[in-house]
Backbone as CSV, one residue per row, in Angstrom:
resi,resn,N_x,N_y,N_z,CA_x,CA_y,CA_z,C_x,C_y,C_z
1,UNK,-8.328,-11.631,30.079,-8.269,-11.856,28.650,-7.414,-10.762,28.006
2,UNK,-6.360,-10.755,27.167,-5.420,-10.319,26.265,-6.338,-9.539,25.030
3,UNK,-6.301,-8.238,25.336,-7.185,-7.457,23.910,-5.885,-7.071,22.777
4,UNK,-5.905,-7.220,21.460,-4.882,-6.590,20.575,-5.892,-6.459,19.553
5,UNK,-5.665,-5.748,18.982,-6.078,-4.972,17.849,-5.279,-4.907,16.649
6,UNK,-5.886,-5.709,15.206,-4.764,-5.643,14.425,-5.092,-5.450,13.268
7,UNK,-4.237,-4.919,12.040,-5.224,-4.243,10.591,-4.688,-5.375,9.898
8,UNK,-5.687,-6.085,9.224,-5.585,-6.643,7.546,-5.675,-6.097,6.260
9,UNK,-5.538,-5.992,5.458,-6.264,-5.433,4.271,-6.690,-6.659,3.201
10,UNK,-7.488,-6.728,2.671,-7.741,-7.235,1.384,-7.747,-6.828,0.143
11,UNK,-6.840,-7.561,-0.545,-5.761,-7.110,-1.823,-6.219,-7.900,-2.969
12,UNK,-6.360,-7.335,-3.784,-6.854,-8.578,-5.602,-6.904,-7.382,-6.695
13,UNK,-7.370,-7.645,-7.526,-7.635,-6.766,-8.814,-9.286,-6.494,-8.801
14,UNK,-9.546,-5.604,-9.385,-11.354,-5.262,-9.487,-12.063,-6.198,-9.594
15,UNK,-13.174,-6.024,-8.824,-14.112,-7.289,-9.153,-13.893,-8.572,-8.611
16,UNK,-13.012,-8.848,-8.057,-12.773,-10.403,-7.668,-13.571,-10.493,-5.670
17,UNK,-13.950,-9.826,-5.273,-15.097,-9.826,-4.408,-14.579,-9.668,-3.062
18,UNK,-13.668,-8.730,-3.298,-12.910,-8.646,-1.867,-13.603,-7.906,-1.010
19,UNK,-14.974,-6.958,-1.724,-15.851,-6.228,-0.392,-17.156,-6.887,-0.179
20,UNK,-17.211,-8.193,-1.004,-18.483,-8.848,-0.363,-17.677,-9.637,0.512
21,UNK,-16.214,-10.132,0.205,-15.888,-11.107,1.229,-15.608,-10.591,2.810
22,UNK,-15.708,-9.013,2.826,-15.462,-8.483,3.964,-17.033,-8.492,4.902
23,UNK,-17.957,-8.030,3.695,-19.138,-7.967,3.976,-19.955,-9.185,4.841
24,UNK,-19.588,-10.141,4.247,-20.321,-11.843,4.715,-19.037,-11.930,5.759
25,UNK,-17.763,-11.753,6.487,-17.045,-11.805,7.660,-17.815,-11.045,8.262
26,UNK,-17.639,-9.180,8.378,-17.775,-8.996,9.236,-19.681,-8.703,9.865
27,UNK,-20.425,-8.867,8.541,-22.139,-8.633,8.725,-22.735,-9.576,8.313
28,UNK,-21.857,-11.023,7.798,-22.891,-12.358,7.343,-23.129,-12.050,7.129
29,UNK,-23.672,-11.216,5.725,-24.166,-11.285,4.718,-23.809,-10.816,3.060
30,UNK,-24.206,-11.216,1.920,-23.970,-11.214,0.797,-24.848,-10.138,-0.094
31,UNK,-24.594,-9.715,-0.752,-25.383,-8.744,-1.630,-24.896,-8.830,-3.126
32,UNK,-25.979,-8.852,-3.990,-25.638,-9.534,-5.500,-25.067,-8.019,-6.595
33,UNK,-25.709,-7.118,-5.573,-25.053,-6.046,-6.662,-24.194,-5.280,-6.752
34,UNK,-23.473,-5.165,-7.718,-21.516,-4.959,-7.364,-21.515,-2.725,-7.061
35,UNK,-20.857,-2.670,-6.422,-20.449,-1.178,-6.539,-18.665,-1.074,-6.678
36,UNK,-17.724,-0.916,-7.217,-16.847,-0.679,-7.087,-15.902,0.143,-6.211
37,UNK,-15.124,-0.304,-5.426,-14.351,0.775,-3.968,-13.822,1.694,-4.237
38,UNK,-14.037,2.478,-4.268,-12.975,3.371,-4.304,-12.235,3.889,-2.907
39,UNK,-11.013,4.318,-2.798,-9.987,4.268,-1.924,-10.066,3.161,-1.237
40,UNK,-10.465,3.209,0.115,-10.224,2.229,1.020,-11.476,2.201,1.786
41,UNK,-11.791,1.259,2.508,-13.053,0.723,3.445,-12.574,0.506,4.367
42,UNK,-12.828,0.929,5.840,-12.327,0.508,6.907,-13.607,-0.503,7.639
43,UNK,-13.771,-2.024,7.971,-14.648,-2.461,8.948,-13.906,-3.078,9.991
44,UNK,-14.201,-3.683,10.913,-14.028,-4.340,11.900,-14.373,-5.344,12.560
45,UNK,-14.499,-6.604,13.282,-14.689,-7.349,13.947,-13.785,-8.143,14.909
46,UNK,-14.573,-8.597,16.287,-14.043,-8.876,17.143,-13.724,-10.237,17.199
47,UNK,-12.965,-11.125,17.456,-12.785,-12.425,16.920,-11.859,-12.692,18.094
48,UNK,-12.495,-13.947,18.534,-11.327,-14.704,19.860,-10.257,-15.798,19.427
49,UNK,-9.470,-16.076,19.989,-8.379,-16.774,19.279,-7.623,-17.299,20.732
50,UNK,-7.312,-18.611,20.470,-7.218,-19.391,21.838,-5.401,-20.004,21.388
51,UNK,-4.813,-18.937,22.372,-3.152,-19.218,22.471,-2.942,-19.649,23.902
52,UNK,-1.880,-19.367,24.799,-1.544,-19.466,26.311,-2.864,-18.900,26.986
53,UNK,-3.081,-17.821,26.623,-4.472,-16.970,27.211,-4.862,-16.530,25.782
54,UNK,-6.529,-16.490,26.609,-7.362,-16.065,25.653,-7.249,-14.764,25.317
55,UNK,-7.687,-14.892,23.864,-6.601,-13.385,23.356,-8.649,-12.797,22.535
56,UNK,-8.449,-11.974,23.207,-9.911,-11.041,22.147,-8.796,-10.325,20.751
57,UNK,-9.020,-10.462,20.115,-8.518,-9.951,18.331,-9.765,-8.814,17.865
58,UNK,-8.908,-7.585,18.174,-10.572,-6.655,17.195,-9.509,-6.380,15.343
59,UNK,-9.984,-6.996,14.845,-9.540,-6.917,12.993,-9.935,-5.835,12.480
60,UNK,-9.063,-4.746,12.222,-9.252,-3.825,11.352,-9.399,-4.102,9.962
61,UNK,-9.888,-4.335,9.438,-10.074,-4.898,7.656,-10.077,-3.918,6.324
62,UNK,-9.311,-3.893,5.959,-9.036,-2.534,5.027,-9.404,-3.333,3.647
63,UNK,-10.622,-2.765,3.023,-10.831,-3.487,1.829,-10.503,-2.198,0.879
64,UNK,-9.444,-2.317,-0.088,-8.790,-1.944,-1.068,-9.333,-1.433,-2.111
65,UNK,-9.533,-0.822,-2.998,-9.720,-0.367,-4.227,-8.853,-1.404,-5.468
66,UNK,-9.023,-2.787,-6.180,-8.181,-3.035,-6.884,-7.652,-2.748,-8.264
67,UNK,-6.496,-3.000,-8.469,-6.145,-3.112,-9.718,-4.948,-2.055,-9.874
68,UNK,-4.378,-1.480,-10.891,-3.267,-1.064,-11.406,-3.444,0.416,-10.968
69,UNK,-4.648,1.100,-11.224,-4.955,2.244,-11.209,-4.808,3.225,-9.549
70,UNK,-4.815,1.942,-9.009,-4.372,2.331,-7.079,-3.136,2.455,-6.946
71,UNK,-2.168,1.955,-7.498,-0.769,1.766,-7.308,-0.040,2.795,-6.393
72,UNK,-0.539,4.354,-7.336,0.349,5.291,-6.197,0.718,5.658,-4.690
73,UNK,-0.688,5.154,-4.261,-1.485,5.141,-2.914,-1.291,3.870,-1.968
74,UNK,-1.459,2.624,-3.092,-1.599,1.626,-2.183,-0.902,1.266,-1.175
75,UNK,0.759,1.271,-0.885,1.393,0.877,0.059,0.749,2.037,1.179
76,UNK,0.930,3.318,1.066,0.402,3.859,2.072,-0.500,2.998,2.701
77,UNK,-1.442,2.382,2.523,-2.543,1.739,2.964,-1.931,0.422,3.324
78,UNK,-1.399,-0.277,3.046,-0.447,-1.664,3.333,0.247,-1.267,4.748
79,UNK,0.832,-0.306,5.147,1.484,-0.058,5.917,0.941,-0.273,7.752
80,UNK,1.898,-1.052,8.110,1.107,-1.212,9.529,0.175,-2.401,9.489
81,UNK,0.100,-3.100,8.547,-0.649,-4.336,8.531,-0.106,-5.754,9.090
82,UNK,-0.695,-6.517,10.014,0.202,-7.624,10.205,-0.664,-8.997,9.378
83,UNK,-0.935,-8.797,7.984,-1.451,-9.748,7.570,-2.138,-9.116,6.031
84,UNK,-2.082,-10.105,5.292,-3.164,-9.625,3.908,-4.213,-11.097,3.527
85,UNK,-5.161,-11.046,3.110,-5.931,-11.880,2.201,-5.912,-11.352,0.723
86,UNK,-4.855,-12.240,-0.150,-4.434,-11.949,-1.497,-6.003,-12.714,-2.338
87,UNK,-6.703,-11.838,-2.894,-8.042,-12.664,-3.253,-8.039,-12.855,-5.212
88,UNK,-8.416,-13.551,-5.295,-8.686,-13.939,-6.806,-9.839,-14.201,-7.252
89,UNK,-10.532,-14.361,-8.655,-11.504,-14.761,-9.055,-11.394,-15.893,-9.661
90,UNK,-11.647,-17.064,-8.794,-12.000,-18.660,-9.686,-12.165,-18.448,-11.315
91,UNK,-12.929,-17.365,-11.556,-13.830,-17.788,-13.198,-12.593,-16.448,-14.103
92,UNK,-11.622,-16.079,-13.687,-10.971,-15.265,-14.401,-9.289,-15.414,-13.999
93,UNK,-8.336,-16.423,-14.940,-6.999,-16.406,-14.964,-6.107,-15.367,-14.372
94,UNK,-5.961,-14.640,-15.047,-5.441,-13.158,-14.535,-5.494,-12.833,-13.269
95,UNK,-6.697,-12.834,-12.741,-6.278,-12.066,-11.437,-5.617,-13.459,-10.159
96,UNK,-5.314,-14.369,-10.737,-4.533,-14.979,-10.112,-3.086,-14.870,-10.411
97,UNK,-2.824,-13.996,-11.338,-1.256,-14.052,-12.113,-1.030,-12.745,-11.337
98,UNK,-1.705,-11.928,-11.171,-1.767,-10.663,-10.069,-1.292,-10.472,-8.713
99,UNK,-1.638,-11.789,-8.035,-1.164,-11.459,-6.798,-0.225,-11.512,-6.544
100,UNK,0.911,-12.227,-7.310,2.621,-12.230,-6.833,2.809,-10.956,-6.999
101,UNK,2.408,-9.920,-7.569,2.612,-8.135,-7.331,2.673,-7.848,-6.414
102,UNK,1.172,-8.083,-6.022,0.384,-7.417,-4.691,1.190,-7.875,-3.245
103,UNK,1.187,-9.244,-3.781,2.152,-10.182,-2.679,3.944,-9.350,-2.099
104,UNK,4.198,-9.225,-3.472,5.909,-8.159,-3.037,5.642,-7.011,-2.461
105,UNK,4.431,-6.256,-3.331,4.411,-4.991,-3.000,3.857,-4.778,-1.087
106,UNK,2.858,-5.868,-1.272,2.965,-5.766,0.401,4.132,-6.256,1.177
107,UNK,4.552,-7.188,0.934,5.600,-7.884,1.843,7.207,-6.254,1.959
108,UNK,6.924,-5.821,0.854,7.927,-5.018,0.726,7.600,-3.776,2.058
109,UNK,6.403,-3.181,2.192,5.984,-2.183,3.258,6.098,-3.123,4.812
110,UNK,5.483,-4.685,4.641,5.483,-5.227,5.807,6.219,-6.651,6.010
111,UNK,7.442,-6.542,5.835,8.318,-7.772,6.160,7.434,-8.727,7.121
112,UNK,7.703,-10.345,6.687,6.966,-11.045,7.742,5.950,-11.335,8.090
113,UNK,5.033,-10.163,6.820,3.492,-10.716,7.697,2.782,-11.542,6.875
114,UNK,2.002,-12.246,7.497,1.137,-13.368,7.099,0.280,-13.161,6.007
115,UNK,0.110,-14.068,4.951,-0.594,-14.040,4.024,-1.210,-15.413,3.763
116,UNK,-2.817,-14.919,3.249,-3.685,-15.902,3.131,-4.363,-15.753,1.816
117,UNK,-4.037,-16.512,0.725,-4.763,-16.807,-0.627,-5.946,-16.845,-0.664
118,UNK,-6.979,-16.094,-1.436,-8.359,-16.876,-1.426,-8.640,-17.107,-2.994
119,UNK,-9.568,-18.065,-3.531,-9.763,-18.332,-4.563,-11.535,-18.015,-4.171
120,UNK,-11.574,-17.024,-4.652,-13.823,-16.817,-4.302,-14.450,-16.696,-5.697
121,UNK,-15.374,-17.014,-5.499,-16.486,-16.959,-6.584,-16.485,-18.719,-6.603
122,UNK,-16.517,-19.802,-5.343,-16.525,-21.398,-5.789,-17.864,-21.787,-5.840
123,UNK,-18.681,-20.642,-5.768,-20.197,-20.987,-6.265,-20.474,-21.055,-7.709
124,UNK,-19.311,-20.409,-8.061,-19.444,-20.198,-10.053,-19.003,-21.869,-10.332
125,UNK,-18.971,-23.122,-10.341,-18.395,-23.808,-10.426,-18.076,-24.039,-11.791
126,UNK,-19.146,-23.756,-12.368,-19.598,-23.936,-14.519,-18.647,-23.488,-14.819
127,UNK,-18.216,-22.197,-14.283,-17.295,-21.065,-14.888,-15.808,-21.129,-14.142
128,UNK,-15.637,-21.960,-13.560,-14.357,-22.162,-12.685,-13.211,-21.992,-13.770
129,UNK,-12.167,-21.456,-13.681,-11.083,-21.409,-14.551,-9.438,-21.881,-13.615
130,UNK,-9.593,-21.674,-12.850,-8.183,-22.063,-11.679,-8.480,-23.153,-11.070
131,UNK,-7.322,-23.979,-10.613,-8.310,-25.270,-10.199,-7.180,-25.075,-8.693
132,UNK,-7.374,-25.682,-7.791,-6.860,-26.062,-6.401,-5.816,-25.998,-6.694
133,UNK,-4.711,-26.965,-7.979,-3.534,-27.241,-8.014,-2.675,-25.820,-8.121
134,UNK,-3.844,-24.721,-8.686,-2.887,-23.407,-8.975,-3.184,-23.046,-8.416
135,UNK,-3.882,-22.653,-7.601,-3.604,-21.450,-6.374,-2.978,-22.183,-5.379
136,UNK,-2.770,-23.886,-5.391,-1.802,-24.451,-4.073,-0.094,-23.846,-4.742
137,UNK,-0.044,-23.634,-5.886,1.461,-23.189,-6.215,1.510,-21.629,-6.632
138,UNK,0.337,-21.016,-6.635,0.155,-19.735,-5.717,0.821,-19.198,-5.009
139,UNK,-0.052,-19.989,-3.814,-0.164,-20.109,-2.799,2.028,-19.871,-1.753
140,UNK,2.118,-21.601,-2.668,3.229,-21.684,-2.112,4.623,-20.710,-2.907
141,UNK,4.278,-20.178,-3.660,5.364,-18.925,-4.403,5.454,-17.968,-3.616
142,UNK,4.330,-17.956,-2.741,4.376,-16.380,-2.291,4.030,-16.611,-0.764
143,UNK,4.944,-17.913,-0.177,4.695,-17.968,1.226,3.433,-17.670,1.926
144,UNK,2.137,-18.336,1.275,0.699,-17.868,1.661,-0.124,-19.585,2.151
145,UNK,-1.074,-19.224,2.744,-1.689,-20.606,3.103,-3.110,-20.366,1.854
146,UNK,-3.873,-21.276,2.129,-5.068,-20.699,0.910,-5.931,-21.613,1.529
147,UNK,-7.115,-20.894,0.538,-8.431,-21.284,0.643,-9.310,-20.761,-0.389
148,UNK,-10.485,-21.746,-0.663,-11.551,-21.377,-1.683,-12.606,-21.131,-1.240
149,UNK,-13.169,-19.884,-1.699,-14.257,-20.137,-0.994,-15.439,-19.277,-2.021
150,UNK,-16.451,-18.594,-1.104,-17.453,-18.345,-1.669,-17.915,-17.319,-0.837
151,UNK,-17.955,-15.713,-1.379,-18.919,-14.575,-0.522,-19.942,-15.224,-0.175
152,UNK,-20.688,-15.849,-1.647,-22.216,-15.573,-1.905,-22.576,-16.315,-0.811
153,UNK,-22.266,-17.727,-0.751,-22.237,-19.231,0.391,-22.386,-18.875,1.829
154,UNK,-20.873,-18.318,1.573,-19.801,-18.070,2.769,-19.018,-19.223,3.738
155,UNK,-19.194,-20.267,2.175,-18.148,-21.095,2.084,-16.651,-21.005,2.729
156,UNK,-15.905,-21.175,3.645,-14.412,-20.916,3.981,-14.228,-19.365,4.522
157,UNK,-15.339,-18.531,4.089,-14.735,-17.306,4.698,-14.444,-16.997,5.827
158,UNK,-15.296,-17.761,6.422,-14.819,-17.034,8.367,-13.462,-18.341,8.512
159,UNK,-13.284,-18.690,7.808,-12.615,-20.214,8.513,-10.572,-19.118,7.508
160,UNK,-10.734,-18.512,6.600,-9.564,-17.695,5.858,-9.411,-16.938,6.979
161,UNK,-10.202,-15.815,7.293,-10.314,-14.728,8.358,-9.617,-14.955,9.454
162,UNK,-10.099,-16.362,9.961,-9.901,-16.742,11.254,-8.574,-17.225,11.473
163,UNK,-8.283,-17.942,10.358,-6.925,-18.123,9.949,-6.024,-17.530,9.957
164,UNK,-6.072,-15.963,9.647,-5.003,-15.557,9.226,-4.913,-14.164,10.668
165,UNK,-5.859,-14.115,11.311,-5.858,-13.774,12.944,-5.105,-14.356,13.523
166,UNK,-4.795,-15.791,13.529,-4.487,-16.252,14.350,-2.699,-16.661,13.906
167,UNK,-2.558,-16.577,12.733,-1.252,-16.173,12.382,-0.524,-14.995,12.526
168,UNK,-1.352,-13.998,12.679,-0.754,-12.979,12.690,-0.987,-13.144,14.142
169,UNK,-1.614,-13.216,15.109,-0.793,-13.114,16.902,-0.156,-14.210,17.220
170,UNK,-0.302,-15.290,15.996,1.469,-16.215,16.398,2.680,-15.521,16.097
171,UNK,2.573,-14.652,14.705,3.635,-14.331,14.520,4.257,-13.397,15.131
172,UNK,3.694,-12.544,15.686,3.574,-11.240,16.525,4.373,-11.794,18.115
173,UNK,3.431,-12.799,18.578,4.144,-13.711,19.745,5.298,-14.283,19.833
174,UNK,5.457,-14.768,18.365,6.960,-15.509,18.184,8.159,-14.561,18.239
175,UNK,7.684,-13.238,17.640,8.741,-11.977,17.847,9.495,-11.453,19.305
């Protein structure tokens, strides 16, 4: 079996749930009360992924600090990544107008690498403000695949994750 080891980070603006969505990947489970990141979070998980040979994937997952106020720092942290999950909040406009930033500013440190949209919070449904059609043209502005999902659920999350593993050792392979 083929071991590689590879870093993601998860990228959005404050609050849009990029460390519960790390939380319910890599420990299944959800927690209702918010703490805000500061710098960076490093977790991990091991994840198999079925190419020519079976490939073991250990995911470095770098969950981010978001918003404007990281800026100076952030590429440092982008760097060496073969992949991002650009995340948004369903119930708040804005931080979907956000990620074409986040989107350059990474692509700019890491030419080529894979990106995966998430739209979370699809348990808020009352409060939904983005609908499928905009994060599919998102999505497709910024060369990303997508998905909606839900920390709290854990609706789509392992199924984004898994996704974007397995793009990043196609793309890596195709090189």
């Amino acid at each position: 079996m083929i071991q590689l080891t590879k870093k993601i980070c998860l990228i959005g603006d404050f609050a849009v749930g990029k460390t519960s969505l790390v939380r319910r990947f890599v420990e299944g489970r959800f927690n209702d009360s918010y703490l805000s990141t500061l710098g960076v979070r490093v977790s991990r998980r091991v994840i198999e992924i079925e190419r020519e040979s079976p490939t073991q994937v250990t995911l470095m997952v770098w969950d981010t600090a978001g918003g404007e106020s990281f800026d100076s720092v952030t590429k440092s942290y982008y760097r060496g990544s073969g992949g991002a999950l650009l995340v948004c909040d369903l119930t708040r406009s804005d931080t979907l107008t956000s990620l074409t930033r986040y989107a350059e500013d990474f692509r700019e440190v890491n030419p080529g690498a894979s990106l995966v949209l998430i739209g979370n919070k699809a348990d808020l449904d009352g409060q939904r403000v983005i609908s499928d059609e905009q994060i599919a043209a998102a999505a497709d502005a910024n060369q990303a695949a997508w998905f909606v999902s839900s920390a709290k659920t854990g609706a789509q999350v392992e199924d984004a994750f898994l996704f974007l593993g397995a793009a990043i050792c196609s793309v890596r392979s195709n090189q």
